[in-house]
């Protein structure tokens, strides 16, 4: 560990820092808030905030007011640094530090829900971006808002919803509709297929089911004044830790308690459907397209699918991060075959060399400077497998082709849950963890495999061959 003698990051010290790192190329005192973000974490800082920082060079109206969902420590750290933080972009032979000024204020939605609503409702706000992870979109199997979800149910009965992301966001939009009714764009940046239409459905569903908002005709206003473009986001950003803080200090002499580490790759594809003005994110490489779907399948099935496979196989083999897992020859071989024989042939047509794309993804996984924790990847399997792996399995089976490798990912997930249930239940991070542990403890291995399929891929449960393959591989010692 380095001694932390670096210069503290703040607006005051910024002029001194320009010789040590790339600093904002605009006047920070000109910046005003034009967008609100929910889900402030490492990913937002290294992705949307970075693109916004570049766009601020052209127009200073796009500062971000960012909210964590429940974390109060990060907003406090950022506030201490006047919202400034650095992004360390690193690969085998490169390491660059850029200090960003895009985040104008950092707060916690849990403790500052009213402020969140006010800011979304402000006429100067044109965009709300979200990175709240898959589990914040409570959806029934037919794609509607899950009214049975406890936080949603609590919010439907409240005059001031704040327990669920959908409830809080809808309440903020209601305030906007009531105050001045100006148009707004809601941009989901979560790894979900059709994230734009999904969040539109959930917010509209909430507006129609909530007695107060129904009476005010909120869903009509949403249809007329709110747009929900779909997006595909891609950048590998491990959870920031002390090692990142130390590395930035070592490289630049800047002491930044909110530093974040990432890889050079950044992709942001956005459906061009904005209700009002937007930042010139294209200056940072974002692409605006009519239809994000082909990019969505490519990214979710190849990168995220391989990530999820690596998580369970890697953890079962005793690895801790993606880099170690992909360096394990048996796992690397499995992932290559999974991609080449099952995932790539089933991708919907896309104007990209998909084999080259898959190779580039594997190369990114091997980045020696950015290691991603397998525990984090393994979290929320119930939310991730349906998005990342089920579509490939369905497509293969519809053509009568085997899907043995995909089935093995389900089986390795099952093994991981069984291991957690047996040794470390606290290590199983999933919104359905208690239920998964209860099933693991009561069912036999075949029954357990069936229950997991029922939760994550009910269609595939009726496919005899696929079901049999998952059951067989769950019963076998995979190691
Ligand atoms: C990862 C993603 O945590 C996960 O499940 O698969 O966060 C992944 O790193 C990003 O989607 C990369 O763009």
Coordinates of C-alpha atoms and ligand atoms in Angstrom, one line a residue:
X1 CA 0.0 0.0 0.0
X2 CA 1.3 3.5 -0.8
X3 CA 1.3 6.2 1.8
X4 CA -1.6 8.5 1.1
X5 CA 0.2 11.8 0.8
X6 CA -1.4 12.8 -2.4
X7 CA -3.2 16.1 -3.0
X8 CA -6.8 15.9 -1.9
X9 CA -9.2 16.3 -4.8
X10 CA -11.4 19.4 -4.7
X11 CA -12.3 22.4 -6.9
X12 CA -9.8 24.3 -4.9
X13 CA -6.9 22.0 -5.7
X14 CA -7.9 21.4 -9.3
X15 CA -5.6 24.0 -10.9
X16 CA -2.6 22.2 -9.2
X17 CA -3.7 18.9 -10.6
X18 CA -3.7 19.7 -14.3
X19 CA -0.1 18.6 -14.6
X20 CA -0.8 15.3 -13.0
X21 CA -3.9 14.1 -14.8
X22 CA -6.4 15.1 -17.5
X23 CA -8.8 17.6 -15.9
X24 CA -12.2 19.0 -17.0
X25 CA -11.8 21.1 -20.1
X26 CA -14.6 23.5 -19.3
X27 CA -15.2 26.0 -16.6
X28 CA -16.8 24.1 -13.7
X29 CA -18.5 27.2 -12.4
X30 CA -20.5 27.4 -15.6
X31 CA -22.0 23.9 -15.2
X32 CA -25.7 23.6 -14.4
X33 CA -27.7 20.4 -13.8
X34 CA -29.6 19.1 -16.8
X35 CA -29.9 15.5 -15.9
X36 CA -30.6 13.3 -12.9
X37 CA -29.1 9.9 -12.4
X38 CA -30.3 7.1 -10.2
X39 CA -27.9 4.3 -9.3
X40 CA -24.7 6.1 -8.7
X41 CA -21.9 3.6 -8.5
X42 CA -18.7 2.7 -10.3
X43 CA -20.3 2.0 -13.6
X44 CA -22.1 5.3 -13.8
X45 CA -18.9 7.2 -13.0
X46 CA -16.8 5.4 -15.6
X47 CA -19.5 5.4 -18.3
X48 CA -22.4 7.9 -18.5
X49 CA -20.6 10.5 -16.3
X50 CA -17.5 10.2 -18.5
X51 CA -19.4 10.6 -21.7
X52 CA -21.2 13.6 -20.1
X53 CA -17.9 15.1 -19.1
X54 CA -16.8 15.1 -22.7
X55 CA -20.2 16.6 -23.8
X56 CA -19.8 19.4 -21.2
X57 CA -16.9 20.7 -23.3
X58 CA -19.5 21.6 -25.9
X59 CA -22.4 22.7 -23.6
X60 CA -22.3 23.2 -19.8
X61 CA -26.0 22.7 -19.2
X62 CA -25.6 19.0 -18.8
X63 CA -24.2 18.5 -15.3
X64 CA -25.5 15.5 -13.4
X65 CA -27.2 15.3 -10.1
X66 CA -26.5 11.7 -9.1
X67 CA -28.3 9.6 -6.5
X68 CA -27.3 6.3 -5.0
X69 CA -30.2 4.0 -4.2
X70 CA -29.3 3.2 -0.5
X71 CA -25.5 3.9 -0.1
X72 CA -24.8 7.0 1.9
X73 CA -21.0 6.7 2.1
X74 CA -20.3 7.3 -1.6
X75 CA -22.3 10.5 -1.8
X76 CA -20.5 11.8 1.3
X77 CA -17.1 11.0 -0.2
X78 CA -18.0 12.7 -3.5
X79 CA -19.5 15.7 -1.7
X80 CA -16.2 16.0 0.2
X81 CA -14.4 16.3 -3.1
X82 CA -16.9 18.8 -4.6
X83 CA -18.3 16.0 -6.8
X84 CA -14.9 15.5 -8.5
X85 CA -13.5 12.0 -9.0
X86 CA -11.0 10.3 -11.3
X87 CA -11.3 7.5 -13.8
X88 CA -8.3 5.3 -14.2
X89 CA -8.4 3.6 -17.6
X90 CA -6.0 0.8 -17.8
X91 CA -4.8 -2.1 -19.9
X92 CA -1.7 -4.3 -20.0
X93 CA 0.6 -1.4 -21.1
X94 CA -1.4 1.7 -20.4
X95 CA -2.8 3.7 -17.4
X96 CA -4.4 7.1 -17.8
X97 CA -6.1 9.1 -15.2
X98 CA -8.9 11.6 -16.0
X99 CA -10.6 13.8 -13.4
X100 CA -14.2 14.4 -14.1
X101 CA -16.5 17.3 -13.1
X102 CA -19.7 16.0 -14.6
X103 CA -21.3 15.1 -11.2
X104 CA -22.5 18.3 -9.7
X105 CA -24.2 16.8 -6.6
X106 CA -24.2 13.3 -5.1
X107 CA -27.0 12.2 -2.7
X108 CA -28.8 9.1 -1.6
X109 CA -32.4 8.5 -2.8
X110 CA -33.1 6.6 0.3
X111 CA -32.6 9.6 2.5
X112 CA -33.3 12.3 0.0
X113 CA -36.4 11.1 -2.0
X114 CA -38.1 14.4 -1.9
X115 CA -35.0 16.1 -3.4
X116 CA -34.9 13.5 -6.1
X117 CA -38.5 14.2 -7.0
X118 CA -37.9 17.9 -7.1
X119 CA -34.9 17.6 -9.3
X120 CA -36.7 15.2 -11.8
X121 CA -39.6 17.7 -11.8
X122 CA -37.4 20.7 -12.4
X123 CA -37.9 22.4 -15.8
X124 CA -34.1 22.5 -16.3
X125 CA -33.9 18.7 -16.1
X126 CA -34.4 17.0 -19.5
X127 CA -33.1 13.5 -18.9
X128 CA -33.2 10.9 -16.1
X129 CA -30.6 8.1 -16.5
X130 CA -30.7 4.8 -14.5
X131 CA -28.3 2.1 -13.6
X132 CA -30.2 0.2 -10.9
X133 CA -29.5 -3.4 -12.0
X134 CA -31.9 -6.1 -13.2
X135 CA -33.6 -6.7 -9.9
X136 CA -35.0 -3.1 -9.8
X137 CA -37.4 -4.0 -12.6
X138 CA -39.9 -6.3 -10.9
X139 CA -41.6 -8.1 -13.8
X140 CA -44.1 -11.0 -14.1
X141 CA -43.3 -13.7 -16.6
X142 CA -45.5 -12.0 -19.1
X143 CA -43.5 -8.8 -18.8
X144 CA -45.9 -6.6 -16.7
X145 CA -45.1 -4.9 -13.4
X146 CA -45.1 -7.4 -10.6
X147 CA -47.7 -6.0 -8.1
X148 CA -46.8 -8.8 -5.7
X149 CA -43.3 -7.5 -5.2
X150 CA -43.2 -6.3 -1.6
X151 CA -41.6 -2.9 -2.4
X152 CA -44.0 -2.3 -5.3
X153 CA -47.0 -3.3 -3.1
X154 CA -45.9 -0.9 -0.4
X155 CA -45.4 1.9 -2.9
X156 CA -48.9 1.4 -4.4
X157 CA -50.4 2.0 -1.0
X158 CA -48.3 5.1 -0.3
X159 CA -48.9 8.8 -1.1
X160 CA -45.1 9.2 -1.4
X161 CA -43.7 6.1 -3.0
X162 CA -40.0 5.5 -2.3
X163 CA -39.5 1.8 -1.6
X164 CA -39.1 0.6 -5.2
X165 CA -37.2 2.3 -8.0
X166 CA -40.3 2.2 -10.2
X167 CA -42.5 3.7 -7.4
X168 CA -40.0 6.5 -6.7
X169 CA -39.4 7.3 -10.4
X170 CA -43.2 7.4 -11.1
X171 CA -43.8 9.7 -8.2
X172 CA -41.1 12.0 -9.5
X173 CA -42.7 12.0 -12.9
X174 CA -46.1 12.7 -11.3
X175 CA -44.6 15.8 -9.7
X176 CA -43.2 16.9 -13.0
X177 CA -46.6 16.4 -14.7
X178 CA -48.2 18.4 -12.0
X179 CA -45.7 21.2 -11.9
X180 CA -45.2 22.2 -15.5
X181 CA -45.6 19.1 -17.6
X182 CA -42.5 19.6 -19.7
X183 CA -41.2 16.6 -21.8
X184 CA -38.6 14.3 -20.3
X185 CA -36.5 11.3 -21.4
X186 CA -36.0 8.3 -19.2
X187 CA -32.8 6.4 -20.2
X188 CA -32.4 3.0 -18.6
X189 CA -28.8 1.9 -18.8
X190 CA -29.2 -1.6 -17.3
X191 CA -28.3 -4.9 -19.0
X192 CA -31.9 -5.9 -19.9
X193 CA -33.3 -6.7 -23.3
X194 CA -35.6 -3.9 -24.4
X195 CA -34.7 -1.8 -21.3
X196 CA -36.5 1.2 -22.7
X197 CA -39.9 -0.4 -23.4
X198 CA -39.6 -2.4 -20.2
X199 CA -39.2 0.7 -18.0
X200 CA -42.0 2.4 -19.9
X201 CA -44.3 -0.6 -19.2
X202 CA -43.4 -0.7 -15.5
X203 CA -43.7 3.0 -14.9
X204 CA -47.0 3.2 -16.9
X205 CA -48.3 0.1 -15.0
X206 CA -47.5 1.7 -11.7
X207 CA -49.2 5.0 -12.8
X208 CA -52.3 3.0 -13.7
X209 CA -52.4 0.9 -10.6
X210 CA -51.7 3.7 -8.1
X211 CA -55.0 5.2 -7.1
X212 CA -53.7 8.8 -6.8
X213 CA -51.9 8.8 -10.1
X214 CA -54.7 6.9 -11.9
X215 CA -57.1 9.6 -10.9
X216 CA -54.8 12.3 -12.2
X217 CA -54.4 10.6 -15.6
X218 CA -50.6 10.3 -15.2
X219 CA -50.3 7.4 -17.7
X220 CA -51.8 9.7 -20.4
X221 CA -49.2 12.4 -19.7
X222 CA -46.5 9.8 -19.8
X223 CA -47.6 8.6 -23.2
X224 CA -47.6 12.2 -24.5
X225 CA -44.5 13.7 -22.8
X226 CA -42.1 11.0 -21.8
X227 CA -39.9 8.9 -24.0
X228 CA -37.9 5.8 -22.9
X229 CA -35.2 5.1 -25.5
X230 CA -33.5 1.7 -25.3
X231 CA -29.8 1.6 -24.7
X232 CA -26.9 -0.9 -24.8
X233 CA -24.1 0.0 -22.5
X234 CA -20.7 -1.8 -22.3
X235 CA -17.7 -1.2 -20.1
X236 CA -16.1 -3.5 -17.6
X237 CA -16.0 -1.6 -14.3
X238 CA -15.0 -3.6 -11.1
X239 CA -16.4 -2.3 -7.8
X240 CA -13.9 0.4 -6.8
X241 CA -11.8 -0.5 -3.8
X242 CA -8.8 0.9 -1.8
X243 CA -6.4 -0.6 -4.4
X244 CA -7.8 1.8 -7.0
X245 CA -7.4 4.8 -4.6
X246 CA -3.8 3.7 -4.0
X247 CA -3.0 3.3 -7.7
X248 CA -4.3 6.7 -8.6
X249 CA -2.3 8.2 -5.8
X250 CA 0.8 6.4 -6.9
X251 CA 0.4 7.4 -10.6
X252 CA -0.6 11.0 -10.1
X253 CA -0.1 12.1 -6.5
X254 CA -3.8 12.7 -6.3
X255 CA -5.7 11.4 -3.3
X256 CA -9.2 10.5 -4.5
X257 CA -11.5 8.5 -2.3
X258 CA -14.0 8.1 -5.1
X259 CA -11.6 6.9 -7.8
X260 CA -12.8 4.2 -10.2
X261 CA -10.9 1.8 -12.4
X262 CA -12.0 0.6 -15.9
X263 CA -10.8 -0.8 -19.2
X264 CA -10.2 1.3 -22.4
X265 CA -13.3 -0.1 -24.1
X266 CA -16.5 1.9 -24.0
X267 CA -19.7 1.3 -25.9
X268 CA -23.0 3.2 -25.7
X269 CA -25.7 2.7 -28.2
X270 CA -28.9 4.7 -27.8
X271 CA -32.2 4.6 -29.5
X272 CA -32.7 8.0 -31.0
X273 CA -35.9 8.9 -29.4
X274 CA -35.5 11.9 -27.1
X275 CA -38.4 14.0 -25.8
X276 CA -36.2 17.1 -25.6
X277 CA -32.6 18.2 -25.9
X278 CA -29.7 15.9 -24.9
X279 CA -25.9 16.1 -24.3
X280 CA -23.7 15.6 -27.3
X281 CA -22.6 12.2 -26.1
X282 CA -21.5 11.3 -29.6
X283 CA -18.4 13.4 -28.8
X284 CA -17.5 10.6 -26.5
X285 CA -18.3 7.8 -29.0
X286 CA -21.9 7.1 -28.2
X287 CA -24.0 6.1 -31.2
X288 CA -27.6 7.0 -31.8
X289 CA -29.5 4.5 -33.9
X290 CA -33.1 3.7 -34.9
X291 CA -33.0 0.2 -33.4
X292 CA -30.6 -1.1 -30.7
X293 CA -31.9 -4.7 -30.8
X294 CA -29.1 -6.3 -32.8
X295 CA -26.4 -4.8 -30.6
X296 CA -28.4 -5.8 -27.5
X297 CA -28.4 -9.5 -28.4
X298 CA -24.8 -9.4 -29.3
X299 CA -23.7 -7.8 -26.0
X300 CA -26.1 -9.6 -23.7
X301 CA -25.6 -13.1 -25.1
X302 CA -21.9 -13.0 -25.8
X303 CA -20.3 -10.7 -23.2
X304 CA -22.8 -11.0 -20.4
X305 CA -23.6 -14.7 -21.2
X306 CA -19.9 -15.6 -21.1
X307 CA -19.5 -13.6 -17.9
X308 CA -22.3 -15.5 -16.2
X309 CA -20.9 -18.8 -17.3
X310 CA -17.4 -17.8 -16.1
X311 CA -18.8 -16.8 -12.7
X312 CA -20.2 -20.2 -11.7
X313 CA -17.5 -22.4 -13.4
X314 CA -14.8 -20.1 -12.1
X315 CA -16.1 -20.1 -8.5
X316 CA -16.6 -23.8 -8.5
X317 CA -12.9 -24.2 -9.6
X318 CA -11.7 -22.0 -6.8
X319 CA -11.0 -18.8 -8.7
X320 CA -11.8 -15.3 -7.5
X321 CA -11.8 -13.1 -10.5
X322 CA -12.5 -13.2 -14.2
X323 CA -8.9 -12.9 -15.2
X324 CA -8.0 -16.1 -13.3
X325 CA -11.0 -18.0 -14.5
X326 CA -10.3 -17.2 -18.2
X327 CA -6.7 -18.2 -17.7
X328 CA -7.8 -21.7 -16.6
X329 CA -7.4 -23.8 -19.7
X330 CA -10.4 -26.0 -19.0
X331 CA -12.7 -23.0 -18.5
X332 CA -11.3 -21.1 -21.4
X333 CA -12.0 -24.1 -23.6
X334 CA -15.5 -24.4 -22.3
X335 CA -16.3 -20.8 -23.0
X336 CA -14.8 -20.9 -26.5
X337 CA -17.0 -23.9 -27.4
X338 CA -20.1 -22.3 -25.7
X339 CA -19.6 -19.2 -27.8
X340 CA -18.6 -20.8 -31.1
X341 CA -21.1 -23.7 -31.1
X342 CA -24.1 -22.4 -29.3
X343 CA -24.2 -18.6 -28.8
X344 CA -22.8 -17.2 -32.0
X345 CA -24.8 -19.4 -34.5
X346 CA -28.0 -18.3 -32.8
X347 CA -27.5 -14.6 -32.9
X348 CA -30.0 -12.5 -34.8
X349 CA -28.4 -11.0 -37.9
X350 CA -26.1 -8.1 -37.1
X351 CA -23.7 -6.1 -39.2
X352 CA -20.6 -7.1 -37.2
X353 CA -18.1 -9.9 -37.5
X354 CA -19.4 -11.8 -34.5
X355 CA -16.5 -14.2 -34.2
X356 CA -14.1 -11.2 -34.0
X357 CA -16.4 -9.6 -31.5
X358 CA -16.3 -12.7 -29.3
X359 CA -12.5 -12.8 -29.5
X360 CA -12.3 -9.2 -28.5
X361 CA -14.6 -9.9 -25.5
X362 CA -12.3 -12.7 -24.4
X363 CA -9.3 -10.5 -24.7
X364 CA -11.0 -7.9 -22.5
X365 CA -11.7 -10.5 -19.9
X366 CA -7.9 -11.2 -19.8
X367 CA -7.0 -7.5 -19.2
X368 CA -4.3 -7.9 -16.5
X369 CA -5.1 -4.5 -15.0
X370 CA -8.8 -4.8 -14.5
X371 CA -10.0 -7.8 -12.6
X372 CA -13.7 -8.3 -12.1
X373 CA -14.8 -10.3 -9.0
X374 CA -16.6 -13.6 -9.7
X375 CA -18.7 -13.1 -6.5
X376 CA -20.1 -9.9 -8.0
X377 CA -20.7 -11.6 -11.4
X378 CA -22.4 -14.6 -9.7
X379 CA -24.8 -12.3 -7.9
X380 CA -28.5 -12.1 -9.0
X381 CA -28.4 -15.3 -11.1
X382 CA -32.2 -15.4 -11.0
X383 CA -32.2 -12.1 -12.8
X384 CA -29.4 -12.6 -15.2
X385 CA -29.8 -16.1 -16.6
X386 CA -33.1 -15.3 -18.3
X387 CA -31.6 -12.3 -20.0
X388 CA -28.2 -13.7 -21.0
X389 CA -28.6 -17.4 -21.6
X390 CA -32.2 -18.4 -22.0
X391 CA -32.7 -16.8 -25.5
X392 CA -29.8 -18.8 -26.9
X393 CA -31.1 -22.0 -25.4
X394 CA -34.5 -21.3 -26.8
X395 CA -33.2 -20.6 -30.2
X396 CA -31.1 -23.7 -30.3
X397 CA -33.9 -25.9 -29.2
X398 CA -36.4 -24.4 -31.6
X399 CA -34.1 -25.7 -34.3
X400 CA -33.7 -29.0 -32.6
X401 CA -30.0 -28.4 -31.9
X402 CA -28.3 -29.5 -28.7
X403 CA -27.7 -26.9 -26.0
X404 CA -25.5 -28.9 -23.7
X405 CA -23.1 -26.1 -22.8
X406 CA -25.8 -23.7 -21.9
X407 CA -27.4 -26.5 -19.8
X408 CA -24.1 -26.8 -18.1
X409 CA -24.2 -23.2 -17.1
X410 CA -27.5 -23.8 -15.4
X411 CA -26.1 -26.9 -13.7
X412 CA -23.0 -25.0 -12.5
X413 CA -25.3 -22.3 -11.1
X414 CA -27.2 -25.0 -9.3
X415 CA -23.9 -26.4 -7.9
X416 CA -22.9 -23.0 -6.8
X417 CA -26.2 -22.5 -4.9
X418 CA -25.9 -25.9 -3.3
X419 CA -22.3 -25.1 -2.2
X420 CA -23.4 -21.8 -0.7
X421 CA -26.4 -23.5 1.0
X422 CA -24.1 -26.0 2.5
X423 CA -21.1 -23.9 3.5
X424 CA -21.7 -20.2 3.2
X425 CA -25.4 -19.1 2.7
X426 CA -24.3 -15.4 3.2
X427 CA -22.2 -15.7 -0.1
X428 CA -25.3 -16.3 -2.2
X429 CA -26.3 -12.8 -3.3
X430 CA -29.7 -12.9 -5.0
X431 CA -33.1 -11.2 -4.4
X432 CA -34.5 -14.8 -4.2
X433 CA -31.6 -16.1 -2.0
X434 CA -33.8 -17.4 0.9
X435 CA -36.0 -19.2 -1.5
X436 CA -33.1 -20.7 -3.4
X437 CA -31.5 -21.9 -0.2
X438 CA -34.8 -23.4 1.0
X439 CA -35.3 -25.3 -2.3
X440 CA -31.7 -26.4 -2.2
X441 CA -32.2 -27.9 1.3
X442 CA -35.4 -29.6 0.6
X443 CA -35.4 -31.0 -3.0
X444 CA -33.2 -33.7 -4.4
X445 CA -30.8 -32.8 -7.2
X446 CA -33.4 -33.4 -10.0
X447 CA -36.1 -31.5 -8.2
X448 CA -33.7 -28.6 -7.5
X449 CA -32.7 -28.4 -11.2
X450 CA -36.4 -28.3 -12.2
X451 CA -37.2 -25.6 -9.7
X452 CA -34.3 -23.4 -11.0
X453 CA -35.6 -23.8 -14.5
X454 CA -39.1 -23.0 -13.4
X455 CA -37.8 -19.7 -11.9
X456 CA -35.6 -18.6 -14.8
X457 CA -36.7 -20.3 -18.0
X458 CA -40.2 -21.8 -17.7
X459 CA -40.4 -22.4 -21.4
X460 CA -37.3 -24.6 -21.4
X461 CA -38.7 -26.7 -18.6
X462 CA -41.0 -28.3 -21.1
X463 CA -38.1 -29.2 -23.5
X464 CA -37.3 -32.8 -22.5
X465 CA -33.8 -32.8 -23.9
X466 CA -32.8 -29.5 -22.3
X467 CA -34.4 -30.4 -18.9
X468 CA -32.7 -33.8 -18.9
X469 CA -29.4 -32.2 -19.7
X470 CA -29.6 -29.7 -16.8
X471 CA -30.8 -32.5 -14.5
X472 CA -28.0 -34.9 -15.5
X473 CA -25.3 -32.2 -15.2
X474 CA -26.6 -31.0 -11.8
X475 CA -26.4 -34.6 -10.6
X476 CA -22.8 -35.0 -11.8
X477 CA -19.8 -33.6 -10.1
X478 CA -18.8 -30.9 -12.5
X479 CA -15.3 -30.5 -11.3
Ligands
LIG1 C1 -21.4 -8.1 -15.6 C2 -21.7 -6.7 -16.2 O1 -21.9 -7.8 -13.3 C3 -22.2 -8.4 -14.3 O2 -23.1 -9.2 -14.3 O3 -21.7 -9.1 -16.5 O4 -21.8 -5.8 -15.2 C4 -20.6 -6.4 -17.2 O5 -19.4 -6.2 -16.6 C5 -21.0 -5.2 -18.0 O6 -22.3 -5.4 -18.6 C6 -20.0 -4.9 -19.1 O7 -20.5 -3.9 -19.9

